[in-house]
Structure formats: structure tokens, C-alpha cells
Short mmCIF file of C-alpha atoms and ligand atoms in Angstrom, two decimals:
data_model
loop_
_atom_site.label_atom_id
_atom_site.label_comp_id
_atom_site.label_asym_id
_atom_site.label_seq_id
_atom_site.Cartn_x
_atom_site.Cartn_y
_atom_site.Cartn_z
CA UNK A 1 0.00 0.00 0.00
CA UNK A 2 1.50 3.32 -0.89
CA UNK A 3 0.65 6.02 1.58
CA UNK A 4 2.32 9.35 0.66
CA UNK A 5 3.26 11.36 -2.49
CA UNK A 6 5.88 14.02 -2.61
CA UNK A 7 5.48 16.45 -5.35
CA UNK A 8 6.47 20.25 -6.65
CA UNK A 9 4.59 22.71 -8.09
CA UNK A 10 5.79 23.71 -11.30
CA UNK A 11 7.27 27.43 -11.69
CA UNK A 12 6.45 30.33 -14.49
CA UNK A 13 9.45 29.40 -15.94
CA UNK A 14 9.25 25.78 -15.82
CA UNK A 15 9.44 26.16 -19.82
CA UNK A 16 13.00 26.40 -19.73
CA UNK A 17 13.58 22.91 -18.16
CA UNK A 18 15.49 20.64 -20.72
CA UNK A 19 13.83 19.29 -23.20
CA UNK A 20 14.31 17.26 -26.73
CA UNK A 21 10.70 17.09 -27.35
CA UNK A 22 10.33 19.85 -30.31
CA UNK A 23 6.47 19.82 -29.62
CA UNK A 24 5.81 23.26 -28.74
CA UNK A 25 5.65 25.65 -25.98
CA UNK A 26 4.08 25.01 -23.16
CA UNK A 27 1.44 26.59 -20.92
CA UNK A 28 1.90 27.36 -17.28
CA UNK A 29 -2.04 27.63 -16.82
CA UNK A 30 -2.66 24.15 -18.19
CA UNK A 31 0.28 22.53 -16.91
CA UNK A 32 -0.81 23.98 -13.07
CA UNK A 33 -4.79 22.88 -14.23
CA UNK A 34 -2.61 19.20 -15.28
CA UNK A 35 -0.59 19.11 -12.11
CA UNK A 36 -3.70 20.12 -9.55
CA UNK A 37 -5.65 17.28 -11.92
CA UNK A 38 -2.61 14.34 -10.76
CA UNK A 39 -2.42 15.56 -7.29
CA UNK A 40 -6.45 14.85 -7.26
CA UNK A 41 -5.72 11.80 -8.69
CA UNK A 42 -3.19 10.64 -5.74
CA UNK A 43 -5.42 12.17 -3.31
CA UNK A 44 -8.33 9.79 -5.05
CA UNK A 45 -6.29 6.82 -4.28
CA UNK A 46 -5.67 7.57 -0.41
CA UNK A 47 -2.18 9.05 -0.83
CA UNK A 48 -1.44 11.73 1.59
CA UNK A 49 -0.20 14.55 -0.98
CA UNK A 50 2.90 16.76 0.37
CA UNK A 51 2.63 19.48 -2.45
CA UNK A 52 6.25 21.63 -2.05
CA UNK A 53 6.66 25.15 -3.70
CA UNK A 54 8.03 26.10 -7.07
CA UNK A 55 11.99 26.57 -7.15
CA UNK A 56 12.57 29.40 -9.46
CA UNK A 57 16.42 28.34 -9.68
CA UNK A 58 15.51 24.73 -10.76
CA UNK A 59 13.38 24.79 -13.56
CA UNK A 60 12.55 20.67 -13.95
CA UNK A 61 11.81 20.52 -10.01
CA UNK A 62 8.66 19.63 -10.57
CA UNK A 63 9.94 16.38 -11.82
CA UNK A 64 10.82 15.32 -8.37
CA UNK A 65 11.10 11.57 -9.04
CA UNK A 66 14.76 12.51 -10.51
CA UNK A 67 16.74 13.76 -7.49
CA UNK A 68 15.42 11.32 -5.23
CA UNK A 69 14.69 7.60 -4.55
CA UNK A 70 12.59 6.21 -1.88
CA UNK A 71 12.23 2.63 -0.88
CA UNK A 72 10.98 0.99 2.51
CA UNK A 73 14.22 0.78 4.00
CA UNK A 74 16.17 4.15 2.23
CA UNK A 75 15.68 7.12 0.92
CA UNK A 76 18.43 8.08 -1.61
CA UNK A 77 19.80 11.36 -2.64
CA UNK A 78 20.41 11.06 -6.19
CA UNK A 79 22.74 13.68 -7.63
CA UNK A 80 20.73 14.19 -10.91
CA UNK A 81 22.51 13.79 -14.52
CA UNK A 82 21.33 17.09 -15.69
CA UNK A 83 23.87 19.77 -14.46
CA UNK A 84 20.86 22.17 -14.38
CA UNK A 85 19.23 19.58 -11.88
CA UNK A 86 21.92 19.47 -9.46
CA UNK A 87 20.86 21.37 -6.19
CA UNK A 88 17.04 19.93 -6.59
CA UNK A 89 17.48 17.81 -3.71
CA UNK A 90 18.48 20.69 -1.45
CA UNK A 91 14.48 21.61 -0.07
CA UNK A 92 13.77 17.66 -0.93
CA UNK A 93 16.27 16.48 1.62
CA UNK A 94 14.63 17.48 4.51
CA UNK A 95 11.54 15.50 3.72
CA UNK A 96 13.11 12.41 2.68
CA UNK A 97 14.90 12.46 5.89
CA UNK A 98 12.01 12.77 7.73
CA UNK A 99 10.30 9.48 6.42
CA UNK A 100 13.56 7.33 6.03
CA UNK A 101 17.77 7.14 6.52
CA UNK A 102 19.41 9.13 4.33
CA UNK A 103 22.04 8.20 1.87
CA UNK A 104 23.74 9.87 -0.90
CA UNK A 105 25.29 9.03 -4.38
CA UNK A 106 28.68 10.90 -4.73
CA UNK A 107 30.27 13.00 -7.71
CA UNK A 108 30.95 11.83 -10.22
CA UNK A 109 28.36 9.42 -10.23
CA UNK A 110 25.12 10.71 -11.50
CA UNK A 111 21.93 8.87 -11.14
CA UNK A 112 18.26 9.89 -12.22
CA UNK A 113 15.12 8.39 -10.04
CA UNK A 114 13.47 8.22 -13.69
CA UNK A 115 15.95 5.34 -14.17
CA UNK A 116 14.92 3.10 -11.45
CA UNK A 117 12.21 0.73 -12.02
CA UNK A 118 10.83 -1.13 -8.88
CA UNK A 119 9.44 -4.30 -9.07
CA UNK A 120 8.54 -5.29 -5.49
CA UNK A 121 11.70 -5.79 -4.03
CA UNK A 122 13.94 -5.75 -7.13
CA UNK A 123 15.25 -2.96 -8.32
CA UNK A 124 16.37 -2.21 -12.14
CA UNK A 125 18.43 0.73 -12.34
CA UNK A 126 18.68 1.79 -16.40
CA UNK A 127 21.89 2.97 -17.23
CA UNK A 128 21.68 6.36 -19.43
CA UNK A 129 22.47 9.46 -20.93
CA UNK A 130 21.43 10.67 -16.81
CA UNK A 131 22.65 7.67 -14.40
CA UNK A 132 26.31 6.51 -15.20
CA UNK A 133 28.03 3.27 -14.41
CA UNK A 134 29.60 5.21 -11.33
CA UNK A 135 26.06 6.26 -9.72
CA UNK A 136 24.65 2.39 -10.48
CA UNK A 137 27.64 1.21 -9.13
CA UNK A 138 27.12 3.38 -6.00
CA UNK A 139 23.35 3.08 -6.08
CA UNK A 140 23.53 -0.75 -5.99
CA UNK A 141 25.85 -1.04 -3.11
CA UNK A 142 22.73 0.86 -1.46
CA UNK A 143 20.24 -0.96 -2.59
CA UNK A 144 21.88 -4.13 -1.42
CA UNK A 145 23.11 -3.00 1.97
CA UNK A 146 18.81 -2.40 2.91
CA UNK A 147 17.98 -6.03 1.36
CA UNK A 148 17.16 -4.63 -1.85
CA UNK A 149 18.17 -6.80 -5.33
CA UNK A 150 19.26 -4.48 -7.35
CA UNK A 151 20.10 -4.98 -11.25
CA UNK A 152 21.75 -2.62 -13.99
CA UNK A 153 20.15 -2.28 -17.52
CA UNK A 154 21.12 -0.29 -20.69
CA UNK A 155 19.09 2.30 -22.00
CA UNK A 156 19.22 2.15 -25.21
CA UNK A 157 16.67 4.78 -26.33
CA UNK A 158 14.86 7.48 -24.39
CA UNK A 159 15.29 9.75 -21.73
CA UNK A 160 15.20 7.43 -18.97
CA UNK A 161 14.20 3.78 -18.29
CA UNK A 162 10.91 4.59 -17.12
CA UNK A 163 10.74 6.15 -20.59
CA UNK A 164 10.10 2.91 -21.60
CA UNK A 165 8.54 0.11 -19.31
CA UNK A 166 6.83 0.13 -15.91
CA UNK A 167 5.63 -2.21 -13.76
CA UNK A 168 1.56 -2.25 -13.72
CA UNK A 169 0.97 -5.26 -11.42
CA UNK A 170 0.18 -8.68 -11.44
CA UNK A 171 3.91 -9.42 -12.54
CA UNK A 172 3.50 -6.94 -15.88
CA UNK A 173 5.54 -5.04 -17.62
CA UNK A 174 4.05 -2.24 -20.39
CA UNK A 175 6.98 -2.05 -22.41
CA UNK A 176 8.89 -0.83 -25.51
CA UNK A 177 9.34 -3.28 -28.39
CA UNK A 178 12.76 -1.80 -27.71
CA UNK A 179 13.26 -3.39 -24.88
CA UNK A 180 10.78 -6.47 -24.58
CA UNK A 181 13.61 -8.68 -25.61
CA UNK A 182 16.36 -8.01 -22.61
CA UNK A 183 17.13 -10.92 -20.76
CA UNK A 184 16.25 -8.86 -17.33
CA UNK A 185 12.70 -8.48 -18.35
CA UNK A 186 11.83 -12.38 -19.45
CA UNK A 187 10.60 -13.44 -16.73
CA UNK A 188 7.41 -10.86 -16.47
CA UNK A 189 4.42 -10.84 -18.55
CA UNK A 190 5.19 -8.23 -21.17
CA UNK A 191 2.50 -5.82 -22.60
CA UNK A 192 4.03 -4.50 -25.44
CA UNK A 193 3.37 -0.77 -26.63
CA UNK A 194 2.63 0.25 -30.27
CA UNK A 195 4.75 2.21 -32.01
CA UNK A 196 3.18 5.39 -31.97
CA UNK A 197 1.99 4.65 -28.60
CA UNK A 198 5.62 4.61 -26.75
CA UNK A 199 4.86 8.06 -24.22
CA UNK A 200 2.60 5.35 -22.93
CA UNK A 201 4.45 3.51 -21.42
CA UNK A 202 4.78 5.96 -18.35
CA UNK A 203 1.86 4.68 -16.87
CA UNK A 204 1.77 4.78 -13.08
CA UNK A 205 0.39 1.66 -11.14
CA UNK A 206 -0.54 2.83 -7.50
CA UNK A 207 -2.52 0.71 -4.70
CA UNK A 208 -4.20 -1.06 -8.06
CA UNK A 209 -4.96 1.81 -10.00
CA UNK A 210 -3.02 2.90 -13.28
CA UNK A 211 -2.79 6.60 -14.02
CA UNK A 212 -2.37 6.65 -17.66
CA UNK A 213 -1.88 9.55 -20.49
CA UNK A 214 -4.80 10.52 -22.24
CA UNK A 215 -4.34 10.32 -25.61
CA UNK A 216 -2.77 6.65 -26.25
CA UNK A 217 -6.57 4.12 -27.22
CA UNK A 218 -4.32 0.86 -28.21
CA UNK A 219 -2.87 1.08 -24.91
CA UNK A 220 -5.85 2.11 -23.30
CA UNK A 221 -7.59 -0.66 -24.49
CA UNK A 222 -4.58 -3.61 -23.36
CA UNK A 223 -4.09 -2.14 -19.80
CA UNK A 224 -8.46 -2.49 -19.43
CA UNK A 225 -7.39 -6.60 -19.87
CA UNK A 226 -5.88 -5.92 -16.70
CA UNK A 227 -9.43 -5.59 -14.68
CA UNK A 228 -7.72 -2.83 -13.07
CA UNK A 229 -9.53 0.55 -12.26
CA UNK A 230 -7.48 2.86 -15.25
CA UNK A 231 -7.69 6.96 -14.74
CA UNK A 232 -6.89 9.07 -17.49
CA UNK A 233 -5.26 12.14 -17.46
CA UNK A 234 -4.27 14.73 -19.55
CA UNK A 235 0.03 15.87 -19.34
CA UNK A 236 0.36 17.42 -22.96
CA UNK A 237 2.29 20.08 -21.25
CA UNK A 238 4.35 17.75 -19.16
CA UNK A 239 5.12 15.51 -22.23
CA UNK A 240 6.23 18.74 -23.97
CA UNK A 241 9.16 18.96 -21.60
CA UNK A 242 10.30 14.85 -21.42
CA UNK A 243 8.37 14.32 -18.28
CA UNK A 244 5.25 11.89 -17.61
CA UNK A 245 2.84 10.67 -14.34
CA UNK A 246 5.79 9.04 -13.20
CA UNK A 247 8.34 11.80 -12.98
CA UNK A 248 6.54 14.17 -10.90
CA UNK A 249 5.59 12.60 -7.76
CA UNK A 250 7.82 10.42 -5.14
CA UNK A 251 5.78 7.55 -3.77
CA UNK A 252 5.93 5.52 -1.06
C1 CIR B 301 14.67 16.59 -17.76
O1 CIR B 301 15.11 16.57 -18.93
O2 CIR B 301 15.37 16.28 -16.81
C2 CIR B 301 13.23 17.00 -17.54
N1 CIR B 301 12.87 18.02 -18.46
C3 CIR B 301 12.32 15.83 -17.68
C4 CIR B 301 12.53 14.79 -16.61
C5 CIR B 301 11.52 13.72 -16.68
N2 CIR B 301 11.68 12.83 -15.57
C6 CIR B 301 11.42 11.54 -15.61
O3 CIR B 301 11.11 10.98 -16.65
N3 CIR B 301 11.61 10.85 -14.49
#
């Protein structure tokens, strides 16, 4: 049962985040009237919603799955790929500390919380453009020292491994075709993505719900096989800057 959600209000300027996404510019009315629209959607499920203020200094705080980890044991500090990103976890810190230990990945290892996939108590940690052998490396040791299994996979394409597959219960995976084939991933049932569906596959499974982005009917359509209740919502402004459901809340 997940029981809280940590998540940042987007700033005015949240436009100049990073982004590869060439799909416009976005709106800071519809991305608030988006954000207040997920936090409803948490607060739906039973989640107790910690909603922390815009940093002006950190444009892609909002995304605040990135600088942090949280497990039952841990919580992790992540240092962030993104240069720009680096200092997010400064106003986080205090609230991960609350809830768990503390522990930190060191310069120059770089990890992104968009990279680690949870599977009960496994842990995938993608290895990307953002988290580099040295953070894996470092986050593993982690991992392993609270009981966790944890286990490194390439990311081939995307932003981050939760780019591509997540885990949406009953041992299922929605994943890329990309990625369907690794060895790590064999063992699950595998719901694989169309092609022009991929941005679905950061769906978010939480206490047997999936949040889902509006927009995606093939995928839509396999995740209702699943008997689960499926909410829709609408992150065309989030999508605009790389991000998805996952990215902006820290669950746990
Ligand atoms: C970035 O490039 O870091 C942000 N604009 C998007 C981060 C999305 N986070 C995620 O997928 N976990």
C-alpha cells in the first residue's frame, strides 16, 4: 500500500527545463490545471499529498522523481545527470529524511530516479544518458546493503528507463518493443506498446490503480485486460518537456 506522495509545483518558468521534445511551448495555466488534476488523482487513491513550492532556480523541479529515490528501508539522494538539476534535492532532503535514513550518491556518479524501475523488491536501475556506471555502481551497493536486489540495464533509447517500461501489477511489464527482448525483463508478462503509442508507457500503477496519459486508445484498451480501475489524465504540457505521471511525484 503506498501512503504518501511528494510532489512540486511547477514554476512560471518551468518552460526552460530541458527538453528534446520539439512539440511546442508550453502553458503554465494548463500545466498547473494538469498538475492540480494528478495531485487529485493521488489524493483519489488515499495518498497523503505533500505538495512543495516552485523553485525558481531549478526549472525541472517539478519532476521530483529525478533527485530522489525512496524505498521501505532508504531514501536516496540522487545527484541528478542534468547539471541544471543538481541542487534539486536541497528543499527535498529534509523531507526524505524525515520518512527514512538518508544516503547519498557521490560526484561523479550521476543517477536519475526516472531510471529506477521497482518491481517489489527488485530494483532495475537503467543505465543512461542521466545515471552513469559510477552512480549504479554506487546506487547498488545501497540498494543491497537495505535487502534490496538491485540490477543494472542499458538504455538504449529514451530519456530514462521509465521512458520505456513500468511495472503495472500482477507481474507486468508495459513495455517498448525496444526493450521487450532483454534478458532482465523475461521473466514478467510483457504488454508491449505500439509504435506510436511509446509516451505510454509511463503509466503509473498505484494501490491497483493505473494513471495513464490521455491520448494513447491501443494502450488504453490492453491495460483495461488488466481488470484494473485505469484513470486518465491529460500531461500534454508535461510531455512537452520529457516528463510523464511518473516523474513528478515520489511515492511511497
Ligand atoms: C529533464 O530533462 O530532466 C526534464 N525536463 C524531464 C525529466 C523527466 N523525468 C522523468 O522521466 N523521471
Amino acid at each position: 500500500m503506498i501512503n504518501h506522495a511528494i510532489t512540486r509545483l511547477p514554476g512560471e518558468n518551468f518552460a526552460d527545463g530541458v527538453t528534446t521534445a520539439n512539440l511546442g511551448r508550453p502553458s503554465y495555466s494548463l500545466i498547473l490545471q494538469q498538475h492540480h488534476a494528478y495531485r487529485q488523482a493521488l489524493l483519489s487513491l488515499g495518498l497523503d499529498v505533500i505538495v512543495l513550492p516552485a523553485e525558481p532556480a531549478y526549472p525541472d523541479a517539478y519532476f521530483v522523481e529525478d533527485p530522489a529515490i525512496i524505498t521501505p528501508k532508504i531514501a536516496v539522494s540522487t545527484c541528478p545527470g542534468a547539471s541544471s538539476r543538481q541542487g534539486e534535492e536541497i528543499t527535498l532532503e529534509p523531507f526524505l529524511e524525515y520518512y527514512r535514513p538518508l544516503v547519498h550518491i557521490h560526484p561523479p556518479g550521476t543517477v536519475d530516479g526516472g531510471d529506477v524501475l521497482v518491481v517489489e523488491n527488485h530494483y532495475f536501475i537503467g543505465l543512461s544518458e542521466r545515471t552513469n556506471n559510477e552512480g549504479a555502481a554506487q546506487l547498488a551497493t545501497l540498494l543491497a546493503e537495505a535487502g534490496h536486489t538491485p540490477e543494472t540495464v542499458p538504455v538504449a533509447a529514451g530519456l530514462h528507463l521509465k521512458s520505456g517500461v513500468n511495472y503495472v501489477g500482477n507481474d507486468t511489464l508495459l513495455i517498448t518493443k525496444n526493450l521487450a527482448d532483454y534478458p532482465a525483463f523475461a521473466k514478467y508478462k510483457r504488454i508491449i506498446l505500439d509504435v506510436d503509442e511509446e509516451y505510454a508507457a509511463n503509466t503509473l500503477w498505484v494501490n491497483d490503480t493505473l494513471l495513464t496519459p490521455k491520448g494513447f486508445p491501443k494502450t488504453h484498451a490492453s491495460l483495461a485486460h488488466l481488470g484494473m480501475r485505469l484513470i486518465e489524465l491529460d500531461v500534454s504540457e508535461v510531455q512537452k518537456m520529457d516528463g510523464g505521471l511518473t516523474c513528478m511525484s515520489l511515492r511511497f
